[in-house]
Coordinates of C-alpha atoms in Angstrom, one line a residue:
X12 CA 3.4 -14.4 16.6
X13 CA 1.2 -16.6 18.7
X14 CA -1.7 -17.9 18.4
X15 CA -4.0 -19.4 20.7
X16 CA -7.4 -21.4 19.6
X17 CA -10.2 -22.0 22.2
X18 CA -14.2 -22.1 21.7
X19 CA -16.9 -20.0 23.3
X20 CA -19.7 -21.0 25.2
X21 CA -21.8 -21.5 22.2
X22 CA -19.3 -23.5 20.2
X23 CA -17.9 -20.7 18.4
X24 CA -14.0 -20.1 17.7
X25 CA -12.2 -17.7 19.1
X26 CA -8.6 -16.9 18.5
X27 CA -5.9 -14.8 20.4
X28 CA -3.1 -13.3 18.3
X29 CA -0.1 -12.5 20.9
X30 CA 3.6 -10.7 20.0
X31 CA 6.2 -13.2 21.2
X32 CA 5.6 -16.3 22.9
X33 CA 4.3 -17.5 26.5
X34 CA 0.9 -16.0 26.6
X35 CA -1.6 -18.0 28.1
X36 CA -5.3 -17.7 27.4
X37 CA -7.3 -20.2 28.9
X38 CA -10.5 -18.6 30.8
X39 CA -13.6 -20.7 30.0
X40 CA -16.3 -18.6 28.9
X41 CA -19.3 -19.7 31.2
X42 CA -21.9 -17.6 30.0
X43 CA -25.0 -19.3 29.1
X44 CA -25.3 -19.1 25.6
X45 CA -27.7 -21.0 23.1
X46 CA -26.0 -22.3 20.0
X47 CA -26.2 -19.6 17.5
X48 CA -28.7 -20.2 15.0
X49 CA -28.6 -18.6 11.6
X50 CA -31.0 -17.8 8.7
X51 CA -28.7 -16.3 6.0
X52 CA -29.5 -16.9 2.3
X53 CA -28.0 -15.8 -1.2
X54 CA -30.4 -14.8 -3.8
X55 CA -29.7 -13.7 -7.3
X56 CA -30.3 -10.7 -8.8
X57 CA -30.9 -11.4 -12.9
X58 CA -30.5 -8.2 -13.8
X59 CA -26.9 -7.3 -12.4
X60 CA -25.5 -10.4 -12.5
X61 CA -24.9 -9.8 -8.9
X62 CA -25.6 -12.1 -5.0
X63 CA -27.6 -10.3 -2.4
X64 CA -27.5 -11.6 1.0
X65 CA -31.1 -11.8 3.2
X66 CA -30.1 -12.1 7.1
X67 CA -33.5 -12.1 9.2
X68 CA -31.6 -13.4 12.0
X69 CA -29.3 -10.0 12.1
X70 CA -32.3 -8.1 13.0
X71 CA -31.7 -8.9 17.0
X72 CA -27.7 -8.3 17.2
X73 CA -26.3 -6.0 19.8
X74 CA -27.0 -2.4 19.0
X75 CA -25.0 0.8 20.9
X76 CA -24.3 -0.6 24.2
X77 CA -22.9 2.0 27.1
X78 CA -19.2 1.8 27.3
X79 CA -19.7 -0.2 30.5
X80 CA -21.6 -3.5 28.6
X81 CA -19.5 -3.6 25.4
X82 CA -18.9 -7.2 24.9
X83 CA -16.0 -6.9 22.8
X84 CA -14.0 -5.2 25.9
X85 CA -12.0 -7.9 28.2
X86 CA -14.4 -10.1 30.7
X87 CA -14.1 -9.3 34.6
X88 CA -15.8 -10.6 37.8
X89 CA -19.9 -10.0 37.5
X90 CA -19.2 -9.2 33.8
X91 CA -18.5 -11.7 30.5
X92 CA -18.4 -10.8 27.8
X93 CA -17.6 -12.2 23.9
X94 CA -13.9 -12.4 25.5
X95 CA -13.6 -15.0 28.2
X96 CA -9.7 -13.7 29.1
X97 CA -9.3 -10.6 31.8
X98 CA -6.9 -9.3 28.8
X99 CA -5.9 -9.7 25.2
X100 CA -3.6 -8.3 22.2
X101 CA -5.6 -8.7 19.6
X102 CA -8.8 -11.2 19.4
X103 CA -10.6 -12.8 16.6
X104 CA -14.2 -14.6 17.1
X105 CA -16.7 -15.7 15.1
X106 CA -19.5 -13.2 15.0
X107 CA -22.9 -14.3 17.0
X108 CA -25.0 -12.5 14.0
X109 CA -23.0 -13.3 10.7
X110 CA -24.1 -12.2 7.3
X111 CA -22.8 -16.0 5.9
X112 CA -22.4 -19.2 7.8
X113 CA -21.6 -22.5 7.5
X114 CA -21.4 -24.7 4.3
X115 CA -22.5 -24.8 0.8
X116 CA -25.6 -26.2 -0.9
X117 CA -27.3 -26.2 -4.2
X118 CA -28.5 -23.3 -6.5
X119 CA -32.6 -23.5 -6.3
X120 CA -35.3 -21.7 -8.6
X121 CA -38.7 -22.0 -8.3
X122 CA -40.3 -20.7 -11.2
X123 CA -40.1 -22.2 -14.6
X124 CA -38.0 -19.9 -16.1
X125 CA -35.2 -20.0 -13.4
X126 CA -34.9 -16.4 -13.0
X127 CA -34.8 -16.1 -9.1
X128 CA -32.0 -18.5 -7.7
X129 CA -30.9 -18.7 -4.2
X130 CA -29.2 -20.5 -2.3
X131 CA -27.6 -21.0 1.3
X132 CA -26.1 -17.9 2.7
X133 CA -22.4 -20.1 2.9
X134 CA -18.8 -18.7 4.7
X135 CA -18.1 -17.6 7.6
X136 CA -18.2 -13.7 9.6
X137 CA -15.4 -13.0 12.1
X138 CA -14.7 -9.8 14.1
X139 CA -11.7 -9.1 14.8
X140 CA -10.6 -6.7 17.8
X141 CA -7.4 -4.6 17.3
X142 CA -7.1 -3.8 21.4
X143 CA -8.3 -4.6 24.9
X144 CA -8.5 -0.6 25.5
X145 CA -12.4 0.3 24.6
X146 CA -11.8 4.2 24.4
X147 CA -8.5 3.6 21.7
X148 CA -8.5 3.6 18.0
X149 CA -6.6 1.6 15.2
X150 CA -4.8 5.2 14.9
X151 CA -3.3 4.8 18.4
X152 CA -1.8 1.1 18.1
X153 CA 1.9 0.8 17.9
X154 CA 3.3 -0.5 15.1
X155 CA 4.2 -3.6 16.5
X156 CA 0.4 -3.9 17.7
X157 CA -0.5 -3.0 14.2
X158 CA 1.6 -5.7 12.7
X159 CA 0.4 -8.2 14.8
X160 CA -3.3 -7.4 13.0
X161 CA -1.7 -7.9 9.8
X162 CA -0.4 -10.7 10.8
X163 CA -4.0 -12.1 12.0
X164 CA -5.5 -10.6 9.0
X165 CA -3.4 -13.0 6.9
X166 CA -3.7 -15.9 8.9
X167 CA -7.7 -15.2 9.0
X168 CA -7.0 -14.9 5.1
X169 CA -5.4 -18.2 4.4
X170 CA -7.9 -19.9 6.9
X171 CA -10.9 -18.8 5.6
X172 CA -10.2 -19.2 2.0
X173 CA -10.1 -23.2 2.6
X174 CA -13.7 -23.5 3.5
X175 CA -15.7 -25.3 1.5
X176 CA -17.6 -22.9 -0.6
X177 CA -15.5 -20.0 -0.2
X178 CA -14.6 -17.9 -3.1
X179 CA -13.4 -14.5 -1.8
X180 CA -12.3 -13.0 1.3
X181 CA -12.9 -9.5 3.3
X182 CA -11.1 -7.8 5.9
X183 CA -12.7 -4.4 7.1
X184 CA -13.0 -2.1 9.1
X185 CA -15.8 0.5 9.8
X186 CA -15.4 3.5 12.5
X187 CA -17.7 5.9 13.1
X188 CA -21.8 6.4 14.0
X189 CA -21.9 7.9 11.0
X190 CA -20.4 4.8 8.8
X191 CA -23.2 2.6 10.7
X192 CA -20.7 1.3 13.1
X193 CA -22.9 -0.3 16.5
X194 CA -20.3 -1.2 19.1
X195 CA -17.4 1.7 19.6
X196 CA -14.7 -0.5 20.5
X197 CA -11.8 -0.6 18.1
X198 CA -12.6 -3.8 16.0
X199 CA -12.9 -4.9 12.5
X200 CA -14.7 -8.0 10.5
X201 CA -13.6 -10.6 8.0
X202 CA -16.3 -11.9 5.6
X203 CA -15.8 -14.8 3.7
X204 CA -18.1 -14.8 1.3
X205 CA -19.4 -17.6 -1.3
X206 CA -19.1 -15.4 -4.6
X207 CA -17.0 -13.0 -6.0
X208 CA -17.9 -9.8 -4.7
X209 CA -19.3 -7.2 -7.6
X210 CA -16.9 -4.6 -7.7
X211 CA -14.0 -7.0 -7.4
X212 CA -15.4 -8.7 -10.4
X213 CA -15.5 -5.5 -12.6
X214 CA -12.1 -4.9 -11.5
X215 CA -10.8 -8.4 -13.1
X216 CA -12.8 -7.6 -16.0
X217 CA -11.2 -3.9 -16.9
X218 CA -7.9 -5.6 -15.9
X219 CA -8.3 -8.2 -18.4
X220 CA -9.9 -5.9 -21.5
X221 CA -5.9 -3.8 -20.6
X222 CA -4.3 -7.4 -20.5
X223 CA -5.7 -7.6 -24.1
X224 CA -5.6 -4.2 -25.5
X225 CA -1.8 -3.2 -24.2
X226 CA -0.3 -6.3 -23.4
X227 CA 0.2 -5.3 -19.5
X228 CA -1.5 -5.1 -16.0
X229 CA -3.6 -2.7 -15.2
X230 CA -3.1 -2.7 -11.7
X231 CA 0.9 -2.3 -12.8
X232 CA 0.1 0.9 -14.8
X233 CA -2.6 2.8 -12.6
X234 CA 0.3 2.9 -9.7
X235 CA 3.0 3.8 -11.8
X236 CA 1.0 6.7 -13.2
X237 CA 0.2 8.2 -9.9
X238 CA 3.9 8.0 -8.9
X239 CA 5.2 9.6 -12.2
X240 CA 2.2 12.2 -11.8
X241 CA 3.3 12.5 -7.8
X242 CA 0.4 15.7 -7.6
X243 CA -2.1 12.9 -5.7
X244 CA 0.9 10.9 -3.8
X245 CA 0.3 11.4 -0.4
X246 CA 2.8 9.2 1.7
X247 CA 5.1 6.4 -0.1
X248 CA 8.2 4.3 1.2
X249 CA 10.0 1.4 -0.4
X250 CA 7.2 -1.1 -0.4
X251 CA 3.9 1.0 0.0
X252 CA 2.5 4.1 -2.0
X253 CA -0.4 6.0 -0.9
X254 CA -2.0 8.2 -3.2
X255 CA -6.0 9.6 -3.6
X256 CA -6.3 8.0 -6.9
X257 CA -7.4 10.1 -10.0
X258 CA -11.1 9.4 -9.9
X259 CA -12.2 9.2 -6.2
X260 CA -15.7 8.5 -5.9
X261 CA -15.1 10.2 -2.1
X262 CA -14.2 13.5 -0.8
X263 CA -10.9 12.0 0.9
X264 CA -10.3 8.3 -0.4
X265 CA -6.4 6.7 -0.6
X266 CA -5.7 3.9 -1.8
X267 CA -2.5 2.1 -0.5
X268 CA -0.9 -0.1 -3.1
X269 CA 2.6 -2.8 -2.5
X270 CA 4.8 -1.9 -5.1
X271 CA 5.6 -5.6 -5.6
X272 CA 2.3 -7.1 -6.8
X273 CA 0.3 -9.7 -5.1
X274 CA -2.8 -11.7 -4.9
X275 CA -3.8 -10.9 -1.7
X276 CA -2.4 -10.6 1.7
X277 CA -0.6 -14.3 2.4
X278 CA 1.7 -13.2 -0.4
X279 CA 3.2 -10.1 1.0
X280 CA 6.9 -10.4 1.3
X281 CA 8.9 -9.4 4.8
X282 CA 9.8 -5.7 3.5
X283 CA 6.1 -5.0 2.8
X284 CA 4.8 -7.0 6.1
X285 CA 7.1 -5.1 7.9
X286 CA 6.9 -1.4 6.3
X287 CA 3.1 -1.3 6.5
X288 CA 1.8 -0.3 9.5
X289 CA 3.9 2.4 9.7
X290 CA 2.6 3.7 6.2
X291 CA -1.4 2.7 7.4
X292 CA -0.7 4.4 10.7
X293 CA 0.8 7.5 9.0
X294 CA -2.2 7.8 6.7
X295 CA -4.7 6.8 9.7
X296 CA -3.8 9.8 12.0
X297 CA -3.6 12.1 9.0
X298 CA -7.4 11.6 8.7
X299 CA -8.1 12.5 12.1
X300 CA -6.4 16.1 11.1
X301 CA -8.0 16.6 7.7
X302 CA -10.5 18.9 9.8
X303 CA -8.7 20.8 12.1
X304 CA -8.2 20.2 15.6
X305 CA -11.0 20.4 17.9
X306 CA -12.7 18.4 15.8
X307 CA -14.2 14.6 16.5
X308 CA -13.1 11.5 15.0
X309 CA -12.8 11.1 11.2
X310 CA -15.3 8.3 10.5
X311 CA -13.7 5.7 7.6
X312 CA -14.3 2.6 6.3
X313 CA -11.0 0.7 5.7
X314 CA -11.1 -2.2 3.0
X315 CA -8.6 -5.0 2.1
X316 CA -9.4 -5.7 -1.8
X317 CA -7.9 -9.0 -2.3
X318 CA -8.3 -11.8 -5.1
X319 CA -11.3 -14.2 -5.3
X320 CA -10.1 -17.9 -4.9
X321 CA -10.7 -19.0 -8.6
X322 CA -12.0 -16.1 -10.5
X323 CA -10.2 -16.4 -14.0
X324 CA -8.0 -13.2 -14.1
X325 CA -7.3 -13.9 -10.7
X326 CA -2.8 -13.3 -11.1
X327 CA -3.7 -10.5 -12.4
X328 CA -5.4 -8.7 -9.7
X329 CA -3.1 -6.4 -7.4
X330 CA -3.9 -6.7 -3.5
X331 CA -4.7 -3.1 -2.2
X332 CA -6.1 -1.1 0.7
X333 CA -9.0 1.5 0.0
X334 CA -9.3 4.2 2.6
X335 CA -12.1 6.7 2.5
X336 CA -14.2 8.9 4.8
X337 CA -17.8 10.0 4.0
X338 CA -17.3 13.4 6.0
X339 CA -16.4 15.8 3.0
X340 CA -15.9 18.8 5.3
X341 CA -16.6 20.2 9.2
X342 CA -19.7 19.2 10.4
X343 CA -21.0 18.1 6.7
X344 CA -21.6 14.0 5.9
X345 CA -21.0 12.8 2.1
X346 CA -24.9 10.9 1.3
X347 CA -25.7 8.3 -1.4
X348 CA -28.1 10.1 -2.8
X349 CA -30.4 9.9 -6.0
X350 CA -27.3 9.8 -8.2
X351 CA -25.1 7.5 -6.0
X352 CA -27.4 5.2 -5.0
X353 CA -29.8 5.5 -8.0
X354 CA -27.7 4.9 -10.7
X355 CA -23.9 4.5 -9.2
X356 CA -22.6 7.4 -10.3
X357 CA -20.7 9.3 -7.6
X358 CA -20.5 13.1 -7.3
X359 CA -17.4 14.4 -5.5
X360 CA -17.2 17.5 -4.2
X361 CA -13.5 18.0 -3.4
X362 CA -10.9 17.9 -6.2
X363 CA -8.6 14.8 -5.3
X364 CA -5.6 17.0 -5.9
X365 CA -7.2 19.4 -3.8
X366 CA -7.8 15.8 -0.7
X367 CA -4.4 14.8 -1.9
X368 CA -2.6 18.4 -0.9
X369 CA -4.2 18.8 2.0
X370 CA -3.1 15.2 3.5
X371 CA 0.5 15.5 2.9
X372 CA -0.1 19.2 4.6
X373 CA -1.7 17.6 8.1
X374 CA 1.0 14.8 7.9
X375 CA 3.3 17.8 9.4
X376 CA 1.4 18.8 12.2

């Protein structure tokens, strides 16, 4: 791999990830940009325990342009674009509008009792774009071209978690109007964020009540189940199982597990680095045949769990990818509703034997 630093016209990074070596990427991005300027803040919710983030500044970001003014595509004469070079493999830049930025700074409280802290919104928000071609998909990458993100998600992985005040980091990636997604060409994001995410911090605390009840790891025992129990197994090779785990919250959700367990992505080992995109790939084009043909796009939301920085329980925490759509059949969207979003308690309407059977039947068409 390859990799090629340079700045945009606003003083952000930008990095090009290239297979082999030789590639040159040195177009100067002459737009005339302002230096971004941010407003992102961390405030404290006492009554989960938990770190909500309040972005004003997002309110302005770039929202469904046409095909012809998406400025993650590849710049050319008359038009530039977040991409200074007429071509790319895959890019990584850091986002104009991030959710966290820059560095840390002290826990505040106003009122007497302390209840409401905040602080500064610190990390750093990169987007990451898979390929030049606007109209592709991660599904149609190669695996080579789908290693190569790997690799850049790990490299992002080990860069970001060096920044002063960063305790966790995110790689994701949304597709679909219906997820939210704003710009339709094939790209993900990295958040870096200063706190350990909520549901990754119930996951180190179940994993550590099992360390203490049974003596073993959690993460250990949940994938060795689903193999033994095979009825949810949907693809597996000799580094990676995919399976729709026991109790998915969503109509088709898999989770793609290493069977060596690691931290987080810079620990992979060759085999699993190199077996992985042809598992994800697999898995990727069978959700765009859940439906039947004829139909659009499965909309997803792809999501790297990986281990805070220095949560305690943190070897103990499995590196995994969680894979889930929100459509739950033709033409019918999945909604938080009043028991979702009210309480947390998800309602799923398809068995995940039943999502698990029909997988491994469209991985044959």
């Amino acid at each position: 791999m390859q990799k090629t630093t340079r700045r945009l016209a606003d003083g952000r990074e930008i990095l090009y990830f290239d297979t082999g070596d030789g590639m040159r990427h040195d177009a100067v991005d002459r737009r005339p940009l302002e230096p971004t300027a941010t407003a992102s803040e961390i405030r404290h919710d006492p009554l989960l325990d938990e770190w909500v983030a309040v972005t004003a500044h997002r309110q302005g970001r770039t929202y469904h342009p046409p095909a012809d003014e998406c400025p993650l595509c590849p710049s050319r004469e008359g038009r530039r674009t977040e991409i200074p070079d007429a071509d790319y493999q895959v890019a990584v830049f850091e986002n104009r509008f991030p959710s966290f930025a820059g560095g840390p700074g002290p826990l505040s409280a106003q009122e007497p009792d302390g209840l409401f802290g905040h602080r500064p919104g610190a990390g750093r928000c990169e987007v990451v774009c898979f390929t030049a071609d606007h109209d592709a998909s991660f599904a149609d990458l190669t695996p080579a071209r789908a290693r190569l993100v790997l690799d850049a998600w790990t490299d992002r992985t080990a860069a970001l978690s060096r920044l002063p005040g960063v305790e966790q980091v995110f790689c994701f990636e949304n597709r679909g109007r219906e997820i939210g997604v704003t710009l339709g060409h094939p790209h993900g994001q990295i958040y870096a964020y200063p706190f350990t995410t909520p549901r990754t911090a119930r996951m180190l605390q179940t994993a550590t009540a099992h360390r203490e009840r049974t003596g073993r790891n959690l993460f250990d025992d949940v994938v060795a189940s689903e193999r033994a129990d095979k009825s949810r197994v949907v693809a597996e090779g000799e580094h990676w199982t995919a399976f729709v785990p026991h109790a998915a919250h969503w109509p088709y959700e898999v989770h793609l597990y290493p069977r060596c367990r690691v931290a987080d992505l810079t620990a992979l080992d060759e085999g699993a680095r190199a077996e992985f995109p042809h598992l994800y790939l697999d898995v990727l084009r069978r959700f765009d045949r859940i439906f039947g043909r004829g139909e659009p796009p499965t909309p997803y939301i792809s999501a790297w769990h990986q281990a805070p920085r220095t949560a305690p329980g943190r070897h103990d925490f499995a590196l995994h990818l969680e894979l889930f759509t929100i459509r739950r059949t033709s033409g019918k969207l999945k909604f938080l509703a009043g028991s979702e979003s009210g309480m947390n308690v998800f309602i799923n309407d398809v068995p995940p034997e039943t999502a698990a059977q029909r997988l491994r039947e469209v991985g044959n068409e």
